[in-house]
Amino acid sequence: MSATSTDEIPRFYPIGTPGKPWEEADCKAWKEQAKVQRSYQKEVVDKLQLVKDEAKYKDQDWFEIKHYGALSHDPSRYPLVAIQSKEFDIDKPFVLVTGGVHGYETSGVQGAIAFCQSEIAANKYAKSLNIVVCPCVSPWAYEHIQRWQADLSDPNRSFQPDDESEQTEESKALMTHIQHIQQEVMTQKGEKKESPFWKCHLDLHETTDTDVTEFRPAKRAKAGLPPQEGGIPDGFYLVADSTNPQLEFQKAVIDKVKQVTHIAPADDAGTILDEPVVEEGIIRVPARELGLCGGVTLGEYTTTTEVYPDSPKATAETCNQAQVAAIIGGLDYILSQS
């Protein structure tokens, strides 16, 4: 009898038939039960405008708010918004910060916004770097506190520039935007920037208890697979690109975050999520091959952050500040190498 026989798999998720991939009716049922739980407009779009107004009042108005698209199923509700340097200077390094690729990850979104609001962003980094911050890549998932987007796809497996069939609206819009920036800079300046164009990309993520109670079971059920046990690392850690790990950069980020929150320890096998820990709080995966947002730029220095807001040692604000610290640690390292 097959290991995925419906006779062998108990019902562990309320939607679908155990052992069978979801059909259209199952997907519809999942989407119908997903409810709006917070406001993208108030917590992201309006907040960015307040940050902009505050910066202008303080004479620290280094950025513009750029709409780089909208989700087609409700474009007025879900504009895709970036904060970026008002003018790009080809002689300065280009930096990308992304958050909310999985929309439920609150600290990735709010940490990115908090960085833009910080005085150090205006007084230090904006003067030396070209900065692009896309704080909430998946706004529908942010509002619904979901890992998938509205079409039941995982945006963080969809950054496949050579395969449109694997792309989501969210990933396609972001890839188009960063490509447009590259083309715009080259056209305006009439110069060729050294490769890689992007000096750095920090992709801000978090993992919550709902990964175990909801998101992972839903993923397995949708694929017709049996449930799978797994835990959540307690603390902050980084996922480096195994094709370009840049461990000194990763260590600089970890060292800065240590000042804010605890670093996730390796398990008894020396791993985090079954990946070998190569330095404290650092694992490696092939980001581009897996379609991860962290691999989209092919930048010189890239990393994906992970933090655990449900830890008894952490708070929501601690996690927001850990994300800010990660950005600062990464950017300080870049400036030290320039």
XYZ file of C-alpha atoms in Angstrom:
338
model
C 0.000 0.000 0.000
C 1.294 3.480 -0.874
C 2.739 5.554 1.947
C 0.371 8.323 0.883
C -2.751 6.133 0.845
C -5.787 7.886 2.271
C -6.271 4.817 4.500
C -2.931 5.474 6.170
C -2.976 9.245 6.562
C -5.149 10.600 9.378
C -6.968 13.870 8.890
C -4.576 16.507 10.235
C -5.908 19.565 8.383
C -9.565 20.569 7.981
C -9.420 21.119 4.216
C -8.958 18.482 1.523
C -8.800 14.690 1.505
C -5.770 13.184 3.279
C -3.319 11.778 0.760
C -4.787 13.653 -2.211
C -3.524 16.964 -3.610
C -6.031 19.760 -3.275
C -8.469 20.340 -6.086
C -10.041 23.641 -7.081
C -12.823 23.311 -4.497
C -10.273 22.765 -1.730
C -8.299 25.832 -2.752
C -11.510 27.854 -2.815
C -12.392 26.616 0.669
C -8.976 27.652 1.969
C -9.255 31.138 0.519
C -12.770 31.588 1.898
C -11.609 30.804 5.423
C -8.730 33.296 5.223
C -9.943 36.470 6.929
C -8.562 40.005 7.069
C -6.928 40.441 10.480
C -5.147 43.785 10.139
C -4.920 46.740 7.773
C -2.159 46.976 5.187
C -3.292 50.527 4.416
C -2.981 51.721 8.021
C 0.029 49.694 9.135
C 2.149 50.037 6.005
C 0.974 52.534 3.354
C -0.234 55.256 5.735
C 2.682 54.629 8.077
C 5.181 55.126 5.264
C 3.569 58.473 4.468
C 3.858 59.483 8.123
C 7.524 58.493 8.080
C 7.943 60.591 4.940
C 6.205 63.611 6.499
C 8.252 63.292 9.689
C 11.498 63.084 7.729
C 10.581 66.196 5.761
C 9.793 68.083 8.976
C 13.198 67.113 10.410
C 14.943 68.081 7.163
C 15.979 64.424 6.737
C 13.924 63.832 3.619
C 16.332 61.475 1.843
C 13.797 59.211 0.166
C 10.776 59.093 -2.088
C 7.800 56.738 -1.895
C 7.525 54.727 -5.077
C 4.555 52.621 -6.170
C 5.995 49.810 -8.258
C 2.759 47.977 -8.994
C -0.417 46.637 -7.398
C -2.075 43.266 -6.928
C -4.536 42.749 -9.776
C -7.335 41.252 -7.654
C -7.669 44.506 -5.657
C -5.208 47.151 -6.916
C -6.551 50.061 -4.866
C -6.303 48.057 -1.660
C -2.936 46.450 -2.377
C -0.487 48.892 -3.957
C 3.109 47.671 -3.923
C 5.196 50.350 -2.257
C 8.913 51.049 -1.927
C 10.978 53.672 -0.164
C 14.081 54.595 -2.129
C 16.760 57.227 -2.422
C 15.517 60.332 -4.229
C 18.432 60.308 -6.622
C 20.655 57.383 -7.465
C 24.398 57.910 -7.684
C 26.153 55.299 -9.793
C 29.327 55.777 -7.764
C 27.641 54.647 -4.539
C 26.785 51.042 -3.633
C 23.198 49.910 -4.252
C 21.394 48.263 -1.336
C 18.054 46.439 -1.312
C 16.048 45.637 1.824
C 12.918 43.501 1.532
C 10.333 42.504 4.121
C 7.000 40.721 4.199
C 7.792 38.286 1.402
C 5.706 35.939 3.504
C 3.148 38.525 4.521
C 2.541 37.199 8.024
C 6.087 38.136 9.124
C 5.341 41.273 11.110
C 8.882 42.133 12.193
C 10.204 41.969 8.644
C 7.683 44.599 7.568
C 7.817 46.801 10.644
C 11.577 46.397 11.032
C 12.109 47.664 7.486
C 9.871 50.661 8.170
C 11.595 51.341 11.500
C 14.951 51.428 9.731
C 13.657 54.004 7.240
C 12.391 56.073 10.168
C 15.689 55.962 12.046
C 18.010 58.926 12.226
C 20.975 56.730 11.369
C 19.374 55.918 8.012
C 19.127 59.609 7.181
C 22.348 60.843 8.750
C 24.693 58.015 7.795
C 23.563 55.469 5.243
C 21.546 57.688 2.898
C 24.643 59.822 2.350
C 26.842 56.908 1.327
C 24.494 54.384 -0.270
C 21.705 54.076 -2.801
C 18.918 52.532 -0.716
C 15.775 50.721 -1.869
C 13.419 49.331 0.785
C 10.377 47.236 -0.154
C 8.869 46.672 3.296
C 5.874 44.506 2.391
C 6.277 42.391 -0.728
C 3.046 40.414 -0.089
C 0.337 42.801 1.173
C -2.632 40.394 0.863
C -0.786 37.885 3.019
C 0.118 40.669 5.469
C -3.537 41.572 5.988
C -4.646 37.956 6.262
C -1.592 36.861 8.311
C -0.810 34.083 5.858
C 2.327 32.544 4.394
C 0.748 32.021 0.974
C -0.547 34.796 -1.236
C -4.103 34.915 -2.600
C -3.455 32.249 -5.254
C -2.148 29.799 -2.632
C 1.452 30.120 -3.797
C 4.493 30.644 -1.607
C 6.075 33.905 -2.811
C 9.418 32.878 -1.359
C 9.731 30.009 -3.803
C 8.648 32.066 -6.798
C 11.654 34.294 -7.501
C 12.483 32.423 -10.697
C 13.507 35.030 -13.295
C 13.842 32.424 -16.050
C 10.506 30.684 -15.429
C 7.404 32.880 -15.484
C 5.182 29.905 -14.684
C 6.733 29.770 -11.204
C 6.391 33.494 -10.514
C 3.667 35.120 -8.431
C 2.397 38.652 -8.982
C 4.386 39.702 -5.953
C 7.703 38.241 -7.076
C 7.279 39.378 -10.676
C 6.557 42.950 -9.595
C 9.616 43.085 -7.354
C 11.918 41.549 -9.962
C 10.608 44.009 -12.561
C 11.162 46.927 -10.201
C 14.764 46.124 -9.362
C 15.503 45.451 -13.037
C 13.930 48.798 -13.915
C 16.176 50.554 -11.395
C 19.228 48.967 -12.976
C 18.140 49.978 -16.479
C 17.165 53.491 -15.379
C 20.532 54.133 -13.754
C 22.443 52.873 -16.781
C 20.321 54.888 -19.215
C 20.498 58.135 -17.280
C 24.197 57.949 -16.576
C 25.247 56.435 -19.861
C 27.723 54.370 -17.913
C 28.188 50.726 -17.094
C 28.248 49.882 -13.416
C 30.554 47.153 -12.260
C 28.923 43.765 -11.747
C 27.144 42.879 -9.543
C 24.867 45.920 -9.653
C 23.522 45.306 -6.150
C 26.137 45.476 -3.442
C 23.839 44.101 -0.777
C 20.404 42.583 -0.242
C 18.939 41.914 3.195
C 15.670 39.954 3.157
C 13.867 40.150 6.506
C 11.866 37.127 7.702
C 10.483 35.609 10.892
C 9.032 32.275 11.979
C 6.062 32.048 14.341
C 4.316 29.214 16.166
C 1.696 29.215 13.410
C 4.319 27.704 11.120
C 3.879 24.509 13.126
C 0.159 24.793 13.856
C -1.075 26.124 10.500
C 1.320 26.864 7.653
C 3.316 23.644 7.494
C 0.234 21.411 7.909
C -1.562 23.367 5.162
C 1.410 22.973 2.840
C 1.565 19.207 3.406
C -2.192 18.788 3.069
C -2.299 20.811 -0.159
C 0.354 18.543 -1.688
C -1.408 15.370 -0.513
C 1.455 14.496 1.817
C 1.339 13.170 5.383
C 2.085 15.468 8.331
C 5.697 16.039 9.263
C 7.135 16.885 12.639
C 9.426 19.852 13.041
C 10.249 22.622 15.446
C 11.190 26.282 15.314
C 14.677 27.556 16.179
C 14.505 29.693 19.313
C 16.279 32.878 18.379
C 17.701 34.891 15.525
C 19.643 33.262 12.710
C 20.736 33.941 9.133
C 20.344 31.987 5.922
C 23.287 32.686 3.613
C 23.356 31.813 -0.080
C 25.517 28.700 -0.377
C 26.745 29.844 -3.798
C 28.119 33.071 -2.282
C 28.071 32.797 1.517
C 30.306 35.776 2.436
C 30.693 34.544 6.001
C 32.484 37.632 7.313
C 29.486 39.696 6.242
C 27.099 37.229 7.894
C 29.141 37.293 11.105
C 29.046 41.093 11.156
C 25.249 40.964 11.024
C 25.085 38.369 13.808
C 27.455 40.410 15.992
C 25.216 43.461 15.704
C 22.006 41.522 16.356
C 23.559 39.928 19.462
C 23.344 43.342 21.077
C 19.556 43.226 20.748
C 18.413 39.613 21.064
C 19.615 36.036 21.432
C 20.999 33.937 18.588
C 19.400 30.573 17.825
C 21.586 27.674 18.987
C 22.359 24.637 16.872
C 20.581 21.416 17.787
C 22.377 18.296 19.035
C 23.287 17.413 15.451
C 24.887 20.820 14.889
C 22.094 21.986 12.596
C 19.299 24.518 12.331
C 16.321 23.148 10.384
C 18.503 20.228 9.256
C 21.095 22.564 7.705
C 24.629 22.518 9.178
C 25.499 25.575 11.253
C 28.683 26.936 9.663
C 29.147 29.782 12.160
C 27.086 30.845 15.144
C 23.552 31.448 13.896
C 24.424 30.952 10.214
C 23.244 28.263 7.793
C 23.519 28.093 4.003
C 21.095 27.132 1.215
C 21.146 27.672 -2.591
C 18.902 30.743 -2.614
C 18.633 31.288 -6.362
C 18.001 27.621 -7.105
C 15.175 27.507 -4.548
C 13.534 30.661 -5.893
C 14.105 32.582 -2.663
C 13.811 36.349 -2.574
C 17.261 36.465 -0.987
C 18.776 35.222 -4.242
C 16.990 37.570 -6.615
C 19.679 40.262 -6.965
C 22.761 38.046 -7.237
C 24.268 40.740 -5.038
C 27.754 40.647 -3.611
C 26.503 40.466 -0.016
C 23.127 38.847 0.602
C 21.370 37.270 3.551
C 17.967 36.234 4.828
C 17.139 36.965 8.458
C 14.967 34.799 10.702
C 13.677 35.673 14.155
C 11.223 33.946 16.500
C 8.714 36.400 18.038
C 6.939 33.674 20.051
C 10.086 32.920 22.034
C 9.720 33.501 25.792
C 12.967 35.458 25.499
C 11.620 37.902 22.900
C 8.897 40.477 22.295
C 7.440 41.892 19.099
C 9.456 45.079 19.579
C 12.636 43.104 20.265
C 12.150 41.354 16.941
C 11.563 44.648 15.119
C 14.774 46.030 16.589
C 16.653 42.835 15.735
C 15.712 43.379 12.094
C 16.920 46.978 12.273
C 20.156 45.782 13.874
C 20.619 43.254 11.076
C 20.320 45.997 8.471
C 22.745 48.227 10.364
C 25.241 45.395 10.831
C 25.144 44.584 7.137
C 25.448 48.177 5.961
C 28.259 48.966 8.395
C 30.174 46.004 7.018
C 29.685 47.213 3.446
C 30.874 50.701 4.284
C 33.913 49.262 6.040
C 34.831 47.455 2.820
C 34.359 50.475 0.545
